[in-house]
Coordinates of C-alpha atoms in Angstrom, one line a residue:
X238 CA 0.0 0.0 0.0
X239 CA 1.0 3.7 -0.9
X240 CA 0.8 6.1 1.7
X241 CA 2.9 9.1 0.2
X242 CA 4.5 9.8 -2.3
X243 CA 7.4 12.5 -2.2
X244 CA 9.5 14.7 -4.9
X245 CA 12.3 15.3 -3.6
X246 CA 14.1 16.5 -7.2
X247 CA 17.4 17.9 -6.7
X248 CA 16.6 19.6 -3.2
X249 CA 19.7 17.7 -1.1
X250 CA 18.1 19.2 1.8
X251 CA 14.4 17.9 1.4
X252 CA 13.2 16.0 4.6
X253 CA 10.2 14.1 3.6
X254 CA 7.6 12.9 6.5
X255 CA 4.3 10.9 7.2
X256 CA 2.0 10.0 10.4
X257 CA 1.6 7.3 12.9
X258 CA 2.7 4.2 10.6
X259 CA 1.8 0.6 12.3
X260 CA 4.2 -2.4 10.8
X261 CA 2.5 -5.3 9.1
X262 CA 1.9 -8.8 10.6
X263 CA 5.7 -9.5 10.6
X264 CA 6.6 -6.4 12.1
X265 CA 7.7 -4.4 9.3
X266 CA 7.7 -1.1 7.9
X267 CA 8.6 -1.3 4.2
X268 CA 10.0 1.9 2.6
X269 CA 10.8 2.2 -1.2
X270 CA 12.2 4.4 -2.9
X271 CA 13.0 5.3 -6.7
X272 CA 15.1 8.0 -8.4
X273 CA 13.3 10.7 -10.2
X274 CA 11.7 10.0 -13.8
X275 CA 12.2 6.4 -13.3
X276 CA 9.7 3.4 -12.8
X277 CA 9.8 1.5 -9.7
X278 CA 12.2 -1.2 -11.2
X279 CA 14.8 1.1 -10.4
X280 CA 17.0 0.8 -13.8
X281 CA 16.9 4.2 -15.0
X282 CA 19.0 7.0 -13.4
X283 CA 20.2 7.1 -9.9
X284 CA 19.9 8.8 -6.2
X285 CA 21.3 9.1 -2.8
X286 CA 19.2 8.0 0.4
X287 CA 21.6 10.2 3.4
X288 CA 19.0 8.4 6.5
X289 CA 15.9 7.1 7.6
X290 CA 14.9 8.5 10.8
X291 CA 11.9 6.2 12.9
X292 CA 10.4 7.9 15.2
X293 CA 8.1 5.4 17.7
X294 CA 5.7 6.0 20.4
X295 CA 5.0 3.6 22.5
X296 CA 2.0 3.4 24.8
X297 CA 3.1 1.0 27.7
X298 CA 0.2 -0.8 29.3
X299 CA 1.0 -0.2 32.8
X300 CA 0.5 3.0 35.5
X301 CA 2.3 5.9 34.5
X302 CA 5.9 7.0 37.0
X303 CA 5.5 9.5 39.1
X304 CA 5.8 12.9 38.9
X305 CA 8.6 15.1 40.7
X306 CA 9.9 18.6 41.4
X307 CA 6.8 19.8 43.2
X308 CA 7.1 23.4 44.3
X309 CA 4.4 25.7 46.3
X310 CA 3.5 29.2 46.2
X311 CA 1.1 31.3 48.3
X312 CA 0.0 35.1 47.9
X313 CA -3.3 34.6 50.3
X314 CA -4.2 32.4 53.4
X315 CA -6.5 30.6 51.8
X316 CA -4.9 29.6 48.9
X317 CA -2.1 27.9 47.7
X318 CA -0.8 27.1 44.3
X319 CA 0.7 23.7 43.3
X320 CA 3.0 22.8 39.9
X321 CA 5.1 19.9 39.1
X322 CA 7.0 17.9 36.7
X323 CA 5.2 15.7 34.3
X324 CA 7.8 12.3 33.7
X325 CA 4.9 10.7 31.6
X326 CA 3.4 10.1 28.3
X327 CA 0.8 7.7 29.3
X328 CA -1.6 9.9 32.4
X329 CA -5.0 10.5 32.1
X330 CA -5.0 12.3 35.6
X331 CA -2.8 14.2 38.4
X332 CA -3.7 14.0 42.2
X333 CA -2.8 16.4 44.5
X334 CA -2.7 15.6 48.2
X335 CA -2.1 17.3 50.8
X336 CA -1.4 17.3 54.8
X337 CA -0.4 18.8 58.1
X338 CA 2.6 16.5 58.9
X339 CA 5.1 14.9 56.8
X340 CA 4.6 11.5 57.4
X341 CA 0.6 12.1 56.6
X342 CA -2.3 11.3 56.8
X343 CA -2.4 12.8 53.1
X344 CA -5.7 13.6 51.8
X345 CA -6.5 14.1 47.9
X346 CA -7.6 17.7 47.8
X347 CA -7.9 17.8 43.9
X348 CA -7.4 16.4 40.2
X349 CA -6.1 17.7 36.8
X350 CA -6.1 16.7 33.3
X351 CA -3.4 15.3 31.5
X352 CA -0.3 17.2 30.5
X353 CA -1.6 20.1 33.0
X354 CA 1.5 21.1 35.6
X355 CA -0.3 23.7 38.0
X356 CA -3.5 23.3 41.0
X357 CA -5.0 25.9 42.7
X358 CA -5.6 24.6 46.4
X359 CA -8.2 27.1 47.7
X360 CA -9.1 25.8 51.1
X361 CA -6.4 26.5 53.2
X362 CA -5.9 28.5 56.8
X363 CA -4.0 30.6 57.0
X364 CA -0.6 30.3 59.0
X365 CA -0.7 26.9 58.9
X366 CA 2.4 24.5 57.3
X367 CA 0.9 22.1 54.3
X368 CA 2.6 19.1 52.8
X369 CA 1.8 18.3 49.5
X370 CA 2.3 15.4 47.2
X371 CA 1.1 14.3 43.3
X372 CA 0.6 11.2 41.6
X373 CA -0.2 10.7 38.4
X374 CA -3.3 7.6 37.2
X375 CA -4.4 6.2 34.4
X376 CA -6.4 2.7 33.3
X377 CA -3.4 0.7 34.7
X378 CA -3.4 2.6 38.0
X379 CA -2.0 5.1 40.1
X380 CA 2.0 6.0 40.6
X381 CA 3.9 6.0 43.9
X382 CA 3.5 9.5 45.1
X383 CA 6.3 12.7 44.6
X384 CA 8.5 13.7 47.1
X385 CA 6.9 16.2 49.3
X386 CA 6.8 19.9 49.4
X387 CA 5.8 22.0 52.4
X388 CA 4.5 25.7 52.4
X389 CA 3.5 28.0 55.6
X390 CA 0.5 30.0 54.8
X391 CA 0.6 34.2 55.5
X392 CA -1.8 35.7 58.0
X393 CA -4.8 36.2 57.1
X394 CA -5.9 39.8 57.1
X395 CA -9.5 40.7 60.0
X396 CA -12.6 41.2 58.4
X397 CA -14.2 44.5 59.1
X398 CA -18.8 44.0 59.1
X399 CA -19.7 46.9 57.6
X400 CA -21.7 49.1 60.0
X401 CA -23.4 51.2 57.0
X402 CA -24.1 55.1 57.3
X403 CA -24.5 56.4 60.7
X404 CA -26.5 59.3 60.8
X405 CA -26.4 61.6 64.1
X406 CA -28.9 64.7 65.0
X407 CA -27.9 67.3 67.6
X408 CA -28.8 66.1 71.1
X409 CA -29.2 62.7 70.3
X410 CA -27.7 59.9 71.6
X411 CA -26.9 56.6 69.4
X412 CA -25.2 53.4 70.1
X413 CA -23.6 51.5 66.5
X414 CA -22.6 47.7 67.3
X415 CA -19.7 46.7 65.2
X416 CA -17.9 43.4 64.7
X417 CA -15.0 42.0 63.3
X418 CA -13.7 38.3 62.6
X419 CA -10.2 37.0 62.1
X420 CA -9.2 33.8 59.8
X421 CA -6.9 32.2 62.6
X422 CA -9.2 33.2 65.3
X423 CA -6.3 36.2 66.7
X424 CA -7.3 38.8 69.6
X425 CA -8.6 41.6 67.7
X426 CA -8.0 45.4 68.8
X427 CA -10.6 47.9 67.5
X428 CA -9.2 51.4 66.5
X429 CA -10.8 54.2 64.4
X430 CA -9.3 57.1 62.7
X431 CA -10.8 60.6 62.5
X432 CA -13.8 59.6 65.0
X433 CA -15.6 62.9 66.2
X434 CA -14.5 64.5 69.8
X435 CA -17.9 63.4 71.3
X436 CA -18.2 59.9 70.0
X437 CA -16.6 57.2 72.4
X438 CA -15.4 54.0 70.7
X439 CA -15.9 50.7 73.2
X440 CA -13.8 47.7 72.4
X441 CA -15.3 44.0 74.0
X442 CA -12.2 42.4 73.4
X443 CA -14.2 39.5 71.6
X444 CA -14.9 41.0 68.1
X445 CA -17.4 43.2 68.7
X446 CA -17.1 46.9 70.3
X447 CA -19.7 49.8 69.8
X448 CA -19.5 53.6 69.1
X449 CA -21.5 56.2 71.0
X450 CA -22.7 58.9 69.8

């Protein structure tokens, strides 16, 4: 069977090239080749062959190794961003696990397609050391798991309720409740800047304070 043909004509430099081949029943590849203007016989004119380059893929029936060089990175508390090296040809998935000690438990957190390097771990604390590890699975089953990598979260920044518009007449007296929570659970000191001379600004010490008016 013909699958292509090429001219090369006098262009030494021509580098012909087809698709996925598969060999025949004996495991062969057959190649021919002719000089220009001739029939296939081959007794008219002449040529030079420099190489044949085979290129093979191979698609081995079995898990896929595992991957390596796992690095972390985290610009909030709650989130932290995972990549790795993909050693395979054969994954249809990467895990990502992850735990609070070395030596585990570790817990799958997350998945990705093949050939993608990068996962976005978005349920974190903050200040808090994770250790995380990938595998790599396909219809064979799953590889041993990377080498860890560890990460210690930043703080995580309070979160301010927003007491809306407070409006005050002269001669009256008002009381605004305010509140506050903290990711790690931290003490929380109230302060407030540019607060008038006759409002008074009461701090619980739990979170929640109130301003008088």
């Amino acid at each position: 069977e013909v699958i292509n043909n090429y001219n090369a004509g006098q262009n030494t430099s021509y580098l012909p090239s087809t698709g996925l081949l598969a060999p025949n029943n004996n495991g062969e590849i057959i190649v021919n080749v002719r000089p220009q203007n001739t029939d296939w016989s081959g007794t008219n004119g002449w040529m030079y062959m420099n190489a044949l380059v085979l290129e093979a893929v191979f698609f081995e029936e079995a898990p896929p190794p595992a991957p390596s060089n796992v690095a972390l990175s985290s610009i909030a508390y709650n989130e932290v961003t995972v990549t790795w090296q993909d050693n395979s040809f054969n994954e249809n998935t990467f895990k990502i696990y992850r735990a609070t000690n070395p030596d585990g438990p570790y817990q799958l957190v997350g998945s990705v397609a093949n050939n993608i390097r990068t996962f976005n771990n978005t349920n974190t604390s903050g200040r808090t050391t994770y250790y995380y590890k990938v595998s790599a699975e396909n219809q064979y089953g799953e590889s041993p798991m990377s080498a860890y990598a560890f990460i210690t979260t930043p703080n995580g920044a309070p979160a301010v309720t927003n007491p809306g518009t407070v409006i005050v007449t002269a001669g009256q007296a008002l009381q605004k409740n305010i509140s506050a929570t903290d990711p790690e659970g931290d003490a929380m000191t109230f302060s407030v800047a540019g607060l008038p001379e006759f409002a008074i600004l009461n701090d619980n010490g739990n979170g929640t304070g109130s301003i008088n008016f």
